[in-house]
C-alpha atoms as a PDB file:
ATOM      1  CA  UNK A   1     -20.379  28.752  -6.714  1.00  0.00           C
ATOM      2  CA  UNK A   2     -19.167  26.038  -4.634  1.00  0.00           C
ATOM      3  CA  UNK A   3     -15.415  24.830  -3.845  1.00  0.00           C
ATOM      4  CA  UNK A   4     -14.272  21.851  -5.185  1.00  0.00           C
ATOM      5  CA  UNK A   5     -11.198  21.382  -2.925  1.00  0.00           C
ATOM      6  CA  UNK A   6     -13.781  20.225  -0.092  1.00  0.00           C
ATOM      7  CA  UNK A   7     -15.148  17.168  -2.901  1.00  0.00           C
ATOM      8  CA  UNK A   8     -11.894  16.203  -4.436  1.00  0.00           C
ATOM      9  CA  UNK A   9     -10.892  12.648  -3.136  1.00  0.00           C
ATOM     10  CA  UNK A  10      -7.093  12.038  -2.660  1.00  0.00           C
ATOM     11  CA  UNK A  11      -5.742   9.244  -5.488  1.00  0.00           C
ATOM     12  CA  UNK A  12      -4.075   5.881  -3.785  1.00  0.00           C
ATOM     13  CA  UNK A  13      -0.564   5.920  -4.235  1.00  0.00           C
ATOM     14  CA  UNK A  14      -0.549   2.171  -4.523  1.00  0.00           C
ATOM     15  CA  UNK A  15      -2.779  -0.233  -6.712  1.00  0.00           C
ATOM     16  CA  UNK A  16      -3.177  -3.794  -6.621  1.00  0.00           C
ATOM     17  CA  UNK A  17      -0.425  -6.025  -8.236  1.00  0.00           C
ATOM     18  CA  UNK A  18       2.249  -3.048  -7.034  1.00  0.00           C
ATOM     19  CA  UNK A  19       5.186  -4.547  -5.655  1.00  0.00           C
ATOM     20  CA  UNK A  20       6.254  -2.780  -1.940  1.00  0.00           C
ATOM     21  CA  UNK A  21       8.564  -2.410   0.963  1.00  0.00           C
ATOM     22  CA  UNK A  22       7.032  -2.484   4.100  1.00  0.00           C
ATOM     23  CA  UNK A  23       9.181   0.541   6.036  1.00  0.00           C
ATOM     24  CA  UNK A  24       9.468  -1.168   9.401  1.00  0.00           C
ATOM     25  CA  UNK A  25       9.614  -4.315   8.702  1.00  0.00           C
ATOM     26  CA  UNK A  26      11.868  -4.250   5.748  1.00  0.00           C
ATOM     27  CA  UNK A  27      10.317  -6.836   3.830  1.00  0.00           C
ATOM     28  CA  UNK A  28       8.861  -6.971   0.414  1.00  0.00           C
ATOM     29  CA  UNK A  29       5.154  -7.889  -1.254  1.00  0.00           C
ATOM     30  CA  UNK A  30       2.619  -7.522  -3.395  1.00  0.00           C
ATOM     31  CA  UNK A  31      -0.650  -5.578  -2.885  1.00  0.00           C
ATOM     32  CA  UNK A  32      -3.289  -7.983  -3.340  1.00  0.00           C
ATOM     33  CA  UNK A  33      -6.459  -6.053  -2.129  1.00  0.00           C
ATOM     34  CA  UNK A  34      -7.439  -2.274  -0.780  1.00  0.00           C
ATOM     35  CA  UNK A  35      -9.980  -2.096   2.052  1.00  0.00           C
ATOM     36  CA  UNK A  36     -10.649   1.494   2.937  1.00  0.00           C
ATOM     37  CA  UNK A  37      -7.449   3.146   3.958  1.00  0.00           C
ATOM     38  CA  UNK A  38      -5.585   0.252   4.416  1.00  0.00           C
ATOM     39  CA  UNK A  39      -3.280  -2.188   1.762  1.00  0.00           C
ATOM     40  CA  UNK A  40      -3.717  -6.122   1.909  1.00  0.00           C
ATOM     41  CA  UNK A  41       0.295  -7.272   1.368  1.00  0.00           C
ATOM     42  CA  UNK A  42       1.137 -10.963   0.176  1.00  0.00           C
ATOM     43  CA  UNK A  43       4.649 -10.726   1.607  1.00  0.00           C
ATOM     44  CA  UNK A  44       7.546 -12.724  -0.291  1.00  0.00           C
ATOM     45  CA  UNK A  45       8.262 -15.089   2.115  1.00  0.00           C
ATOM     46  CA  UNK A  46       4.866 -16.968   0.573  1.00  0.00           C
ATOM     47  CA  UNK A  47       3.261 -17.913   3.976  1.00  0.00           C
ATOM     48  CA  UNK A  48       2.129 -14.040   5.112  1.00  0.00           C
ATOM     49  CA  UNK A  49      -0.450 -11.600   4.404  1.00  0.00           C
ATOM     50  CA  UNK A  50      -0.966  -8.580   6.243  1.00  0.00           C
ATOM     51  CA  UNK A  51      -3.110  -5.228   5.811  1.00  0.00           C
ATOM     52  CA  UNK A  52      -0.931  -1.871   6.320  1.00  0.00           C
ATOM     53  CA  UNK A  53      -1.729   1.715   5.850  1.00  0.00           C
ATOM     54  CA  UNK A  54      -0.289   3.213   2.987  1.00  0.00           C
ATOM     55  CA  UNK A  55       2.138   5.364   5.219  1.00  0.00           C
ATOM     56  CA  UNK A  56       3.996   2.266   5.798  1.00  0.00           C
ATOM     57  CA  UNK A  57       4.759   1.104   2.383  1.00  0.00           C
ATOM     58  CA  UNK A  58       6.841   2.621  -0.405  1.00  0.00           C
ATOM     59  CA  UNK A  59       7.621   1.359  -3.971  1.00  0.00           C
ATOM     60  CA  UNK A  60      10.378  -1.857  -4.367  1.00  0.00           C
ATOM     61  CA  UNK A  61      11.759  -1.378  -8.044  1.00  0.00           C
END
């Protein structure tokens, strides 16, 4: 009988449309597209997007 713990994928914490805080930067977004491990951000100021991994984002309510 084989593990399963080795074939389990981890779940995102983000998904598209999720609104964020980028940690260092302190500024806000949208997540507009996931490449691999990292998040495509449209940031609030309306002129930047930027790709982050998800250990520097956390949820903006």
């Amino acid at each position: 009988m084989a593990s399963e713990l080795g074939s389990k994928k981890s779940t995102p914490r983000f998904r598209i449309g999720d609104h964020v805080r980028v940690r260092w930067r302190g500024q806000e977004g949208t997540i507009i597209d996931i490449n691999g491990g990292l998040y495509m951000v449209s940031l609030d100021d309306g002129r930047t997007v930027d790709s982050f991994p998800e250990s520097d984002l956390e949820k903006a309510w």
